[in-house]
mmCIF file of C-alpha atoms and ligand atoms in Angstrom:
data_model
loop_
_atom_site.group_PDB
_atom_site.id
_atom_site.type_symbol
_atom_site.label_atom_id
_atom_site.label_comp_id
_atom_site.label_asym_id
_atom_site.label_seq_id
_atom_site.Cartn_x
_atom_site.Cartn_y
_atom_site.Cartn_z
ATOM 1 C CA UNK A 201 86.817 93.310 103.238
ATOM 2 C CA UNK A 202 86.663 95.857 105.885
ATOM 3 C CA UNK A 203 87.551 99.325 104.910
ATOM 4 C CA UNK A 204 91.342 99.888 104.744
ATOM 5 C CA UNK A 205 92.105 101.800 107.628
ATOM 6 C CA UNK A 206 95.302 104.034 106.287
ATOM 7 C CA UNK A 207 97.944 104.505 109.096
ATOM 8 C CA UNK A 208 100.889 107.852 108.868
ATOM 9 C CA UNK A 209 103.723 107.369 110.595
ATOM 10 C CA UNK A 210 104.560 111.338 109.963
ATOM 11 C CA UNK A 211 107.901 111.938 111.758
ATOM 12 C CA UNK A 212 109.846 108.895 113.250
ATOM 13 C CA UNK A 213 112.859 109.075 115.231
ATOM 14 C CA UNK A 214 115.108 108.788 112.789
ATOM 15 C CA UNK A 215 114.518 110.531 109.589
ATOM 16 C CA UNK A 216 116.228 113.832 109.126
ATOM 17 C CA UNK A 217 115.239 116.899 107.621
ATOM 18 C CA UNK A 218 118.391 116.786 105.841
ATOM 19 C CA UNK A 219 117.095 113.555 103.407
ATOM 20 C CA UNK A 220 113.564 114.973 103.688
ATOM 21 C CA UNK A 221 113.249 118.739 103.698
ATOM 22 C CA UNK A 222 109.085 118.449 104.576
ATOM 23 C CA UNK A 223 109.308 116.274 107.317
ATOM 24 C CA UNK A 224 107.159 117.904 110.338
ATOM 25 C CA UNK A 225 109.367 118.307 113.572
ATOM 26 C CA UNK A 226 107.384 121.073 115.339
ATOM 27 C CA UNK A 227 103.264 120.609 117.051
ATOM 28 C CA UNK A 228 102.347 122.585 114.333
ATOM 29 C CA UNK A 229 104.031 121.096 111.455
ATOM 30 C CA UNK A 230 102.879 117.931 113.047
ATOM 31 C CA UNK A 231 99.622 118.965 113.498
ATOM 32 C CA UNK A 232 99.211 120.725 109.502
ATOM 33 C CA UNK A 233 100.692 117.453 108.393
ATOM 34 C CA UNK A 234 97.846 115.313 110.007
ATOM 35 C CA UNK A 235 95.481 117.263 108.849
ATOM 36 C CA UNK A 236 96.439 116.821 105.282
ATOM 37 C CA UNK A 237 97.005 112.576 105.985
ATOM 38 C CA UNK A 238 93.504 112.631 107.013
ATOM 39 C CA UNK A 239 92.250 114.524 104.102
ATOM 40 C CA UNK A 240 93.919 112.146 102.046
ATOM 41 C CA UNK A 241 92.646 109.266 103.469
ATOM 42 C CA UNK A 242 94.623 108.592 106.728
ATOM 43 C CA UNK A 243 92.677 107.880 109.849
ATOM 44 C CA UNK A 244 95.673 107.051 112.371
ATOM 45 C CA UNK A 245 98.492 109.163 112.709
ATOM 46 C CA UNK A 246 101.688 107.417 114.468
ATOM 47 C CA UNK A 247 103.311 109.604 116.458
ATOM 48 C CA UNK A 248 106.982 110.753 117.552
ATOM 49 C CA UNK A 249 107.847 113.947 118.441
ATOM 50 C CA UNK A 250 111.188 115.780 117.986
ATOM 51 C CA UNK A 251 112.600 118.752 120.197
ATOM 52 C CA UNK A 252 112.497 122.135 118.107
ATOM 53 C CA UNK A 253 116.162 121.288 116.791
ATOM 54 C CA UNK A 254 114.945 118.067 115.770
ATOM 55 C CA UNK A 255 116.196 115.411 118.449
ATOM 56 C CA UNK A 256 114.046 112.565 118.852
ATOM 57 C CA UNK A 257 112.260 113.284 122.171
ATOM 58 C CA UNK A 258 109.938 111.211 124.796
ATOM 59 C CA UNK A 259 109.168 114.178 126.881
ATOM 60 C CA UNK A 260 105.146 114.214 127.491
ATOM 61 C CA UNK A 261 105.029 117.813 127.436
ATOM 62 C CA UNK A 262 106.129 117.771 123.833
ATOM 63 C CA UNK A 263 103.918 114.696 123.220
ATOM 64 C CA UNK A 264 100.858 116.817 125.158
ATOM 65 C CA UNK A 265 101.531 119.594 122.589
ATOM 66 C CA UNK A 266 101.840 117.902 119.354
ATOM 67 C CA UNK A 267 98.184 116.119 120.582
ATOM 68 C CA UNK A 268 96.751 119.020 121.547
ATOM 69 C CA UNK A 269 98.030 120.342 118.323
ATOM 70 C CA UNK A 270 96.785 117.919 116.337
ATOM 71 C CA UNK A 271 93.375 117.279 117.714
ATOM 72 C CA UNK A 272 92.802 121.351 117.337
ATOM 73 C CA UNK A 273 93.732 120.654 113.629
ATOM 74 C CA UNK A 274 92.807 116.860 112.668
ATOM 75 C CA UNK A 275 90.127 116.264 115.345
ATOM 76 C CA UNK A 276 89.213 112.636 113.947
ATOM 77 C CA UNK A 277 92.592 111.739 113.919
ATOM 78 C CA UNK A 278 93.394 108.390 115.870
ATOM 79 C CA UNK A 279 96.614 109.177 117.887
ATOM 80 C CA UNK A 280 98.790 106.525 117.864
ATOM 81 C CA UNK A 281 101.782 107.459 120.380
ATOM 82 C CA UNK A 282 105.168 105.593 119.903
ATOM 83 C CA UNK A 283 106.797 103.936 122.670
ATOM 84 C CA UNK A 284 109.882 102.894 120.417
ATOM 85 C CA UNK A 285 111.131 105.736 120.457
ATOM 86 C CA UNK A 286 114.532 106.117 118.962
ATOM 87 C CA UNK A 287 117.135 103.633 119.135
ATOM 88 C CA UNK A 288 118.927 103.912 122.699
ATOM 89 C CA UNK A 289 116.148 105.715 124.787
ATOM 90 C CA UNK A 290 115.555 104.535 127.923
ATOM 91 C CA UNK A 291 112.464 102.672 128.802
ATOM 92 C CA UNK A 292 111.556 104.864 131.152
ATOM 93 C CA UNK A 293 111.389 107.556 129.018
ATOM 94 C CA UNK A 294 109.353 105.556 126.417
ATOM 95 C CA UNK A 295 106.920 104.828 128.923
ATOM 96 C CA UNK A 296 106.202 108.573 130.029
ATOM 97 C CA UNK A 297 104.089 109.496 127.358
ATOM 98 C CA UNK A 298 101.483 107.025 128.171
ATOM 99 C CA UNK A 299 100.243 109.063 131.237
ATOM 100 C CA UNK A 300 98.640 111.127 128.311
ATOM 101 C CA UNK A 301 96.298 108.130 127.965
ATOM 102 C CA UNK A 302 96.639 108.077 124.064
ATOM 103 C CA UNK A 303 93.826 105.872 122.327
ATOM 104 C CA UNK A 304 96.532 103.864 121.027
ATOM 105 C CA UNK A 305 100.015 102.719 121.451
ATOM 106 C CA UNK A 306 102.926 101.149 119.794
ATOM 107 C CA UNK A 307 104.216 98.152 121.528
ATOM 108 C CA UNK A 308 107.584 96.307 120.058
ATOM 109 C CA UNK A 309 107.635 92.813 120.752
ATOM 110 C CA UNK A 310 111.302 91.951 120.857
ATOM 111 C CA UNK A 311 114.839 93.104 120.808
ATOM 112 C CA UNK A 312 116.531 92.820 116.888
ATOM 113 C CA UNK A 313 119.513 94.414 115.156
ATOM 114 C CA UNK A 314 118.084 97.566 113.842
ATOM 115 C CA UNK A 315 119.910 98.758 111.047
ATOM 116 C CA UNK A 316 123.503 99.495 112.385
ATOM 117 C CA UNK A 317 121.732 99.674 115.630
ATOM 118 C CA UNK A 318 120.424 97.733 118.552
ATOM 119 C CA UNK A 319 116.620 98.244 119.553
ATOM 120 C CA UNK A 320 116.476 96.737 122.742
ATOM 121 C CA UNK A 321 113.045 95.165 124.252
ATOM 122 C CA UNK A 322 113.706 93.048 126.981
ATOM 123 C CA UNK A 323 111.082 90.819 127.866
ATOM 124 C CA UNK A 324 110.522 92.383 131.615
ATOM 125 C CA UNK A 325 110.076 95.846 129.440
ATOM 126 C CA UNK A 326 107.552 94.338 126.985
ATOM 127 C CA UNK A 327 105.741 93.347 129.753
ATOM 128 C CA UNK A 328 105.782 96.270 131.731
ATOM 129 C CA UNK A 329 104.398 98.483 128.507
ATOM 130 C CA UNK A 330 101.901 96.450 127.993
ATOM 131 C CA UNK A 331 100.690 96.977 131.872
ATOM 132 C CA UNK A 332 100.842 100.455 131.866
ATOM 133 C CA UNK A 333 99.121 100.357 128.656
ATOM 134 C CA UNK A 334 96.557 97.975 130.504
ATOM 135 C CA UNK A 335 96.158 100.854 133.200
ATOM 136 C CA UNK A 336 95.725 103.414 131.314
ATOM 137 C CA UNK A 337 93.414 102.063 128.855
ATOM 138 C CA UNK A 338 95.389 102.753 125.844
ATOM 139 C CA UNK A 339 94.836 100.072 122.847
ATOM 140 C CA UNK A 340 98.690 98.565 122.187
ATOM 141 C CA UNK A 341 99.383 97.985 118.526
ATOM 142 C CA UNK A 342 101.859 94.994 118.454
ATOM 143 C CA UNK A 343 104.565 95.910 116.034
ATOM 144 C CA UNK A 344 106.442 92.790 114.686
ATOM 145 C CA UNK A 345 108.993 92.741 112.449
ATOM 146 C CA UNK A 346 109.875 88.890 112.362
ATOM 147 C CA UNK A 347 108.251 86.174 112.941
ATOM 148 C CA UNK A 348 109.247 85.046 116.444
ATOM 149 C CA UNK A 349 108.352 88.479 117.443
ATOM 150 C CA UNK A 350 104.754 87.348 116.402
ATOM 151 C CA UNK A 351 104.773 83.335 118.334
ATOM 152 C CA UNK A 352 106.079 86.206 121.606
ATOM 153 C CA UNK A 353 102.933 88.382 121.036
ATOM 154 C CA UNK A 354 100.464 85.235 121.259
ATOM 155 C CA UNK A 355 102.318 83.456 124.096
ATOM 156 C CA UNK A 356 101.878 87.027 126.367
ATOM 157 C CA UNK A 357 98.230 86.204 124.910
ATOM 158 C CA UNK A 358 98.275 83.126 126.766
ATOM 159 C CA UNK A 359 99.635 84.689 130.009
ATOM 160 C CA UNK A 360 97.057 87.155 129.832
ATOM 161 C CA UNK A 361 99.218 89.849 129.174
ATOM 162 C CA UNK A 362 97.694 90.497 126.132
ATOM 163 C CA UNK A 363 94.097 91.015 125.607
ATOM 164 C CA UNK A 364 91.905 90.280 122.029
ATOM 165 C CA UNK A 365 91.319 91.720 120.167
ATOM 166 C CA UNK A 366 94.563 91.891 119.146
ATOM 167 C CA UNK A 367 95.960 94.581 116.381
ATOM 168 C CA UNK A 368 98.992 93.678 114.575
ATOM 169 C CA UNK A 369 101.516 95.691 112.685
ATOM 170 C CA UNK A 370 103.935 94.261 110.339
ATOM 171 C CA UNK A 371 106.912 95.860 110.002
ATOM 172 C CA UNK A 372 108.701 94.626 107.208
ATOM 173 C CA UNK A 373 112.050 96.040 105.794
ATOM 174 C CA UNK A 374 114.256 97.205 108.507
ATOM 175 C CA UNK A 375 117.657 95.600 108.191
ATOM 176 C CA UNK A 376 118.027 93.178 111.132
ATOM 177 C CA UNK A 377 114.491 92.165 110.593
ATOM 178 C CA UNK A 378 112.120 90.305 108.179
ATOM 179 C CA UNK A 379 112.490 91.821 104.166
ATOM 180 C CA UNK A 380 109.545 92.897 102.390
ATOM 181 C CA UNK A 381 109.453 90.407 100.260
ATOM 182 C CA UNK A 382 105.932 89.107 99.045
ATOM 183 C CA UNK A 383 106.089 85.662 100.548
ATOM 184 C CA UNK A 384 107.194 86.670 103.960
ATOM 185 C CA UNK A 385 103.928 89.037 104.242
ATOM 186 C CA UNK A 386 102.204 85.812 102.803
ATOM 187 C CA UNK A 387 103.458 83.728 105.604
ATOM 188 C CA UNK A 388 103.252 86.102 108.659
ATOM 189 C CA UNK A 389 99.501 86.175 107.550
ATOM 190 C CA UNK A 390 99.328 82.427 107.420
ATOM 191 C CA UNK A 391 101.084 82.104 110.903
ATOM 192 C CA UNK A 392 98.717 85.229 112.429
ATOM 193 C CA UNK A 393 95.796 82.776 110.923
ATOM 194 C CA UNK A 394 97.058 79.727 112.424
ATOM 195 C CA UNK A 395 97.975 81.246 115.760
ATOM 196 C CA UNK A 396 94.812 82.791 116.677
ATOM 197 C CA UNK A 397 92.968 79.298 115.961
ATOM 198 C CA UNK A 398 95.295 77.832 118.178
ATOM 199 C CA UNK A 399 94.269 80.379 120.606
ATOM 200 C CA UNK A 400 90.622 80.538 119.970
ATOM 201 C CA UNK A 401 90.418 84.026 119.002
ATOM 202 C CA UNK A 402 89.171 85.434 115.666
ATOM 203 C CA UNK A 403 91.798 86.242 113.245
ATOM 204 C CA UNK A 404 93.181 89.934 114.469
ATOM 205 C CA UNK A 405 93.029 92.813 111.936
ATOM 206 C CA UNK A 406 96.228 93.201 110.912
ATOM 207 C CA UNK A 407 98.220 95.930 108.651
ATOM 208 C CA UNK A 408 101.758 96.286 107.251
ATOM 209 C CA UNK A 409 104.613 98.810 107.200
ATOM 210 C CA UNK A 410 107.060 98.951 104.440
ATOM 211 C CA UNK A 411 110.345 100.310 104.671
ATOM 212 C CA UNK A 412 112.302 101.909 102.397
ATOM 213 C CA UNK A 413 111.588 100.572 98.569
ATOM 214 C CA UNK A 414 108.966 98.182 100.390
ATOM 215 C CA UNK A 415 106.506 100.731 101.092
ATOM 216 C CA UNK A 416 104.295 100.968 98.090
ATOM 217 C CA UNK A 417 104.363 96.941 96.937
ATOM 218 C CA UNK A 418 103.942 96.111 100.586
ATOM 219 C CA UNK A 419 101.066 98.344 100.443
ATOM 220 C CA UNK A 420 99.067 96.992 97.433
ATOM 221 C CA UNK A 421 99.571 93.763 98.756
ATOM 222 C CA UNK A 422 97.828 94.502 101.793
ATOM 223 C CA UNK A 423 95.180 96.048 100.140
ATOM 224 C CA UNK A 424 94.521 93.018 98.297
ATOM 225 C CA UNK A 425 94.945 90.575 101.079
ATOM 226 C CA UNK A 426 92.518 92.133 103.125
ATOM 227 C CA UNK A 427 95.297 93.809 105.887
ATOM 228 C CA UNK A 428 95.726 97.702 106.409
ATOM 229 C CA UNK A 429 98.509 99.865 105.609
ATOM 230 C CA UNK A 430 101.280 102.493 107.076
ATOM 231 C CA UNK A 431 102.892 104.591 104.647
ATOM 232 C CA UNK A 432 104.648 107.753 105.725
ATOM 233 C CA UNK A 433 107.944 109.247 106.264
ATOM 234 C CA UNK A 434 109.423 107.343 109.600
ATOM 235 C CA UNK A 435 109.579 104.354 107.033
ATOM 236 C CA UNK A 436 110.092 105.850 103.787
ATOM 237 C CA UNK A 437 111.105 109.141 102.456
ATOM 238 C CA UNK A 438 110.832 108.424 98.598
ATOM 239 C CA UNK A 439 107.343 108.953 96.543
ATOM 240 C CA UNK A 440 109.504 107.000 93.240
ATOM 241 C CA UNK A 441 112.996 105.356 92.893
ATOM 242 C CA UNK A 442 115.430 108.897 94.018
ATOM 243 C CA UNK A 443 112.598 110.966 93.670
ATOM 244 C CA UNK A 444 111.511 112.382 97.560
ATOM 245 C CA UNK A 445 107.816 112.688 98.431
ATOM 246 C CA UNK A 446 106.570 116.277 98.796
ATOM 247 C CA UNK A 447 104.193 115.358 102.166
ATOM 248 C CA UNK A 448 103.465 112.472 104.156
ATOM 249 C CA UNK A 449 99.834 113.391 102.535
ATOM 250 C CA UNK A 450 101.170 112.160 98.868
ATOM 251 C CA UNK A 451 102.286 109.102 100.278
ATOM 252 C CA UNK A 452 98.742 108.311 101.686
ATOM 253 C CA UNK A 453 96.734 109.376 99.030
ATOM 254 C CA UNK A 454 98.598 107.561 96.269
ATOM 255 C CA UNK A 455 97.567 104.283 98.697
ATOM 256 C CA UNK A 456 94.094 105.653 98.901
ATOM 257 C CA UNK A 457 93.707 105.885 95.372
ATOM 258 C CA UNK A 458 94.964 102.667 94.613
ATOM 259 C CA UNK A 459 92.655 101.223 96.793
ATOM 260 C CA UNK A 460 89.487 102.920 95.196
ATOM 261 C CA UNK A 461 90.719 101.831 92.381
ATOM 262 C CA UNK A 462 90.540 98.271 93.272
ATOM 263 C CA UNK A 463 87.746 98.787 94.714
ATOM 264 C CA UNK A 464 88.620 98.773 98.326
ATOM 265 C CA UNK A 465 86.669 100.965 100.542
ATOM 266 C CA UNK A 466 88.868 103.764 102.373
ATOM 267 C CA UNK A 467 87.827 104.057 106.005
ATOM 268 C CA UNK A 468 87.052 107.058 107.691
ATOM 269 C CA UNK A 469 88.204 107.729 111.179
ATOM 270 C CA UNK A 470 84.825 106.877 112.363
ATOM 271 C CA UNK A 471 85.159 103.845 110.320
ATOM 272 C CA UNK A 472 88.253 102.993 111.962
ATOM 273 C CA UNK A 473 87.550 103.588 115.462
ATOM 274 C CA UNK A 474 84.602 100.691 114.615
ATOM 275 C CA UNK A 475 86.966 98.050 113.081
ATOM 276 C CA UNK A 476 89.995 98.622 116.067
ATOM 277 C CA UNK A 477 88.021 99.249 119.165
ATOM 278 C CA UNK A 478 84.276 98.465 117.854
ATOM 279 C CA UNK A 479 82.976 101.686 119.025
HETATM 280 N N1 LIG B 224 112.153 103.938 115.681
HETATM 281 C C1 LIG B 224 112.869 102.755 116.192
HETATM 282 C C2 LIG B 224 113.839 102.282 116.860
HETATM 283 C C3 LIG B 224 107.771 102.582 117.455
HETATM 284 O O1 LIG B 224 107.311 103.291 117.050
HETATM 285 O O2 LIG B 224 107.315 101.707 118.419
HETATM 286 C C4 LIG B 224 111.376 102.100 116.453
HETATM 287 C C5 LIG B 224 110.038 102.583 116.543
HETATM 288 C C6 LIG B 224 108.944 101.888 116.470
HETATM 289 O O3 LIG B 224 109.428 103.407 115.809
HETATM 290 ZN ZN1 LIG B 225 107.717 104.684 114.991
#
């Protein structure tokens, strides 16, 4: 099996300091959290930014400050910026940080209910974001919340909007998307395999981000199934039932330890770059 790539979604757009006191908000807090995550076994940082008062932001200047701080303190990190932003953010603003040419960016493949909100991803906007990523040399990570979005991704691949190798992240457990029950991940991976064969491409690397209580069981399942893992305060603020995690790195460290205990090597940032970009 390939070494395990651990992504940490350190901040997100919805988690608050009130609910998770260790949430990194400022660029220097995000840089420190990223360093700790890399030391604990992560290689990719999924990045949202906030203004100083905690409001979610897509301002490129703020992304630039955060990226500069992270590069200084955690130089190996693969930085993946969010083009999802916060629910309700305009598509124009969501695209803005792509101008910074990060190594990777998230690309959300469909509209869905998102808890009590609606997360809008119009087909033309998905195509538009994918085109901007291509222009800027940014590698998309495909955020898949249910099986229809996976099928949409392959439609876009056939149309030439997306290129191989595809990088798939199953995000399971959002109320409105597929839950994180074990059978759902098995089904999605089987569909990914079948769709890849039909499209004549190698099985893409894939990972899973479990929301809330699904984070740990899906991580373990993914380690076993040969996938990669995302953890972090964007998706889950608890270490165990009712016990908040002390840091993002604590969540990363637990997954790294479980993986090593199960005989799966944890990727360094250099190894993760080889798996993701072939370089
Ligand atoms: N904040 C969510 C509505 C992404 O980063 O691309 C969307 C999200 C996905 O976080
Ligand atoms: Zn995100």
